[in-house]
GROMACS .gro file of C-alpha atoms in nm:
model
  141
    1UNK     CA    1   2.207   2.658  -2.890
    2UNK     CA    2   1.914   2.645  -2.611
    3UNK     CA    3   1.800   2.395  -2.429
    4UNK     CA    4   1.505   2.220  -2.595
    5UNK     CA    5   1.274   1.973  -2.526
    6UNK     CA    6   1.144   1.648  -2.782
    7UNK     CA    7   0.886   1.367  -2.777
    8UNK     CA    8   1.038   1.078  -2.839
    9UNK     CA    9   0.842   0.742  -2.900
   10UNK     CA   10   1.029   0.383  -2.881
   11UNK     CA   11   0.729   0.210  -3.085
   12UNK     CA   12   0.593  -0.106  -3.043
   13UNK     CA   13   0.879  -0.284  -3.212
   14UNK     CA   14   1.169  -0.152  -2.986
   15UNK     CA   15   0.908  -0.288  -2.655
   16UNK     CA   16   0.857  -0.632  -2.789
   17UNK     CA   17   1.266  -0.675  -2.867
   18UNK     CA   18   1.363  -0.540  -2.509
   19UNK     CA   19   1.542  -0.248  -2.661
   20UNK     CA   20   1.355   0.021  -2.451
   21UNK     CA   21   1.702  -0.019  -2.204
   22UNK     CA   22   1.964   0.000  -2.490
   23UNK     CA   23   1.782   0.307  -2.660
   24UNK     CA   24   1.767   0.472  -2.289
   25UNK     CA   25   2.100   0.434  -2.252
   26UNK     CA   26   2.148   0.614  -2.571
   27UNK     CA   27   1.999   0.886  -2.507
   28UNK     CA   28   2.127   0.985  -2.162
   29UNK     CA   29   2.494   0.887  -2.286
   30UNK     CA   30   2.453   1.187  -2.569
   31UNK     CA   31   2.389   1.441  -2.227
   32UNK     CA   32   1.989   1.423  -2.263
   33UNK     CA   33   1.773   1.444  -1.925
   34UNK     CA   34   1.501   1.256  -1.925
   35UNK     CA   35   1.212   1.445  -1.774
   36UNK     CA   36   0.879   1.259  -1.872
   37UNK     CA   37   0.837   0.871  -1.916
   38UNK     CA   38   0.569   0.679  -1.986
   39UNK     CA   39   0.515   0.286  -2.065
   40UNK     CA   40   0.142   0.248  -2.241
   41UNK     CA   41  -0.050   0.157  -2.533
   42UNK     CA   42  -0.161   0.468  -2.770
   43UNK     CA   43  -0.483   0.538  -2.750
   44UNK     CA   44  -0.693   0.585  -3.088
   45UNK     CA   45  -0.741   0.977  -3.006
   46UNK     CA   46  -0.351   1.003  -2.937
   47UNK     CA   47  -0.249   0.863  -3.279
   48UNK     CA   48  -0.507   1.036  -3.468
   49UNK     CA   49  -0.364   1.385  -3.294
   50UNK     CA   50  -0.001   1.263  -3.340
   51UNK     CA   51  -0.051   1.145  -3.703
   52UNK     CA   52  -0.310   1.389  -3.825
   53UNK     CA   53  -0.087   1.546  -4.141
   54UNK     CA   54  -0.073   1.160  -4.297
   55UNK     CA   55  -0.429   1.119  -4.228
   56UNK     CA   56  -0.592   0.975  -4.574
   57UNK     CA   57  -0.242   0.897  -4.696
   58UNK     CA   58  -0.245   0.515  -4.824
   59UNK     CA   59  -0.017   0.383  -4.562
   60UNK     CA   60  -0.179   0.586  -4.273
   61UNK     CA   61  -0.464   0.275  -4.180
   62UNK     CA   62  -0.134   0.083  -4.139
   63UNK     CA   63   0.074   0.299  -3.945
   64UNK     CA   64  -0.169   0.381  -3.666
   65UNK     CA   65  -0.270  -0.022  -3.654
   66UNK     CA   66   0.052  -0.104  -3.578
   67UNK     CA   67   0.123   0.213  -3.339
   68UNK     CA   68  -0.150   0.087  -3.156
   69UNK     CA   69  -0.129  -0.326  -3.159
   70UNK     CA   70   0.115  -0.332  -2.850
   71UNK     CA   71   0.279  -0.099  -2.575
   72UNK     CA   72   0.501   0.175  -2.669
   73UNK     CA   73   0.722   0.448  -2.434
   74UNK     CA   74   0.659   0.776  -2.447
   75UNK     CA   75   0.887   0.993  -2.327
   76UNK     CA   76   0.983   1.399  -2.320
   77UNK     CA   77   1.421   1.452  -2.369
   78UNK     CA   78   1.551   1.761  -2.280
   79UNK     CA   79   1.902   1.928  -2.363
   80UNK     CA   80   2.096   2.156  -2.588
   81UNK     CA   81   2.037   2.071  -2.951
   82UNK     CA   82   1.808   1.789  -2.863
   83UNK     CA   83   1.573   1.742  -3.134
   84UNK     CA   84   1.815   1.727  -3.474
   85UNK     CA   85   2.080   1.578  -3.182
   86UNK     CA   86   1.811   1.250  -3.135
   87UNK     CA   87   1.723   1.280  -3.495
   88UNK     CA   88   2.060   1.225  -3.597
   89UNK     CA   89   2.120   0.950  -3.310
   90UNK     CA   90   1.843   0.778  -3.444
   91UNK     CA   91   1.954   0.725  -3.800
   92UNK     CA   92   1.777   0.756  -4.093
   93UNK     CA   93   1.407   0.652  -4.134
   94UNK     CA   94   1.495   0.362  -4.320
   95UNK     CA   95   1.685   0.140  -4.131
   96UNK     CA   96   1.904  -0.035  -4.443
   97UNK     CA   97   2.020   0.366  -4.545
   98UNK     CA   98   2.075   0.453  -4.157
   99UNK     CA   99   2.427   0.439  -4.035
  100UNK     CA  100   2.648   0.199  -3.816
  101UNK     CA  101   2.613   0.359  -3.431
  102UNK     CA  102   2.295   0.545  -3.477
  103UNK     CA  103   1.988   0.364  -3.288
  104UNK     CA  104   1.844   0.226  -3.647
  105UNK     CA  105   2.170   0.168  -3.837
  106UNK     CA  106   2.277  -0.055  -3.486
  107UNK     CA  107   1.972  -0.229  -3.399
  108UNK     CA  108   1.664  -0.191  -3.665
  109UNK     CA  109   1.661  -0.389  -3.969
  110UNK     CA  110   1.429  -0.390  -4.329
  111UNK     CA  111   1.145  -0.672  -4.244
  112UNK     CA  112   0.877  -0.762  -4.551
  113UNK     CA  113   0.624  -0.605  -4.389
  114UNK     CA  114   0.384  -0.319  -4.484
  115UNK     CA  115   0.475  -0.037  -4.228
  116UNK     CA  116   0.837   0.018  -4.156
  117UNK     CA  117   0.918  -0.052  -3.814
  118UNK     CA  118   1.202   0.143  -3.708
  119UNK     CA  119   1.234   0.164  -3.292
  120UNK     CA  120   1.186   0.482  -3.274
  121UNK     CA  121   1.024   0.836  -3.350
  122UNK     CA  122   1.196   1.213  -3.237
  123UNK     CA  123   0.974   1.535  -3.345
  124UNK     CA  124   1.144   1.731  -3.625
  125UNK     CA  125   1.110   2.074  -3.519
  126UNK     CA  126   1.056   2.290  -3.206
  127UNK     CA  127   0.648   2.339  -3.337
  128UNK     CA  128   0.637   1.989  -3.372
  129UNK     CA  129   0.760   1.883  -3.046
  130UNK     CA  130   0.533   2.136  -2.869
  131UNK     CA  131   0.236   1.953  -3.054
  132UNK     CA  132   0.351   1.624  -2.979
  133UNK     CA  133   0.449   1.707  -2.596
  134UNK     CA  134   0.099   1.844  -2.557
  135UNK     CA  135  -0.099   1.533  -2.714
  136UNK     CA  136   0.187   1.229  -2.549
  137UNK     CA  137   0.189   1.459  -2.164
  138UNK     CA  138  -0.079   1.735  -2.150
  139UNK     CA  139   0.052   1.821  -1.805
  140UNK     CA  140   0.374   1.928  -1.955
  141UNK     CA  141   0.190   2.205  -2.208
   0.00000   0.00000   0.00000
């Protein structure tokens, strides 16, 4: 494998329950630089970009609401295998289904609430992380 680089988001929910530090550590334990961080709130423009393929899906209203209701961290990973290497350290999308030591099996939980909150977001392919990289740090592109 080559080295690669990822966007990865620690949403709103992983900010307001002080995980940003745990979920750091994470990721530089598993051999991942760090080369881009950013603390912020998501602007309407940035979630539109970043979400555009769910746009006019039912729970897309929803999704970018709560994207944008409080600070998030935005940051770019980079290392060998990095994007299925965070995908797969960050569990399943569903936090009940994810598995013990992954960042949502440990440390995200099912609330009654109408967007899953789940700590975190990694891009899913090279194209994808390319598109994200260039909407979360244009100065990276």
């Amino acid at each position: 494998m080559t080295a690669q680089r990822t966007l990865i988001l620690l949403k709103p929910d992983a900010v307001q329950r002080g995980l940003r530090g745990e979920i750091l550590r994470r990721i530089e334990a598993k051999g991942y630089d760090i080369i881009a961080l950013a603390q912020r709130t998501a602007t309407s423009e940035e979630l539109a970009a970043h979400y555009a393929e769910h746009e006019g899906k039912p729970f897309y209203p929803g999704l970018v609401e709560y994207m944008a209701s409080a600070p998030l961290v935005a940051l770019v990973a980079e290392g060998e295998g990095v994007i299925p290497g965070f995908r797969s350290l960050a569990g399943k999308t569903n936090p009940t289904e994810a598995a013990p030591g992954s960042i949502r099996g440990d440390l995200a939980r099912e609330w009654d609430l109408p967007v899953i909150q789940n700590l975190v977001h990694g891009s899913d392919s090279e194209e994808s992380a390319s598109r994200e990289i260039a909407i979360w740090f244009p100065e990276l592109g």
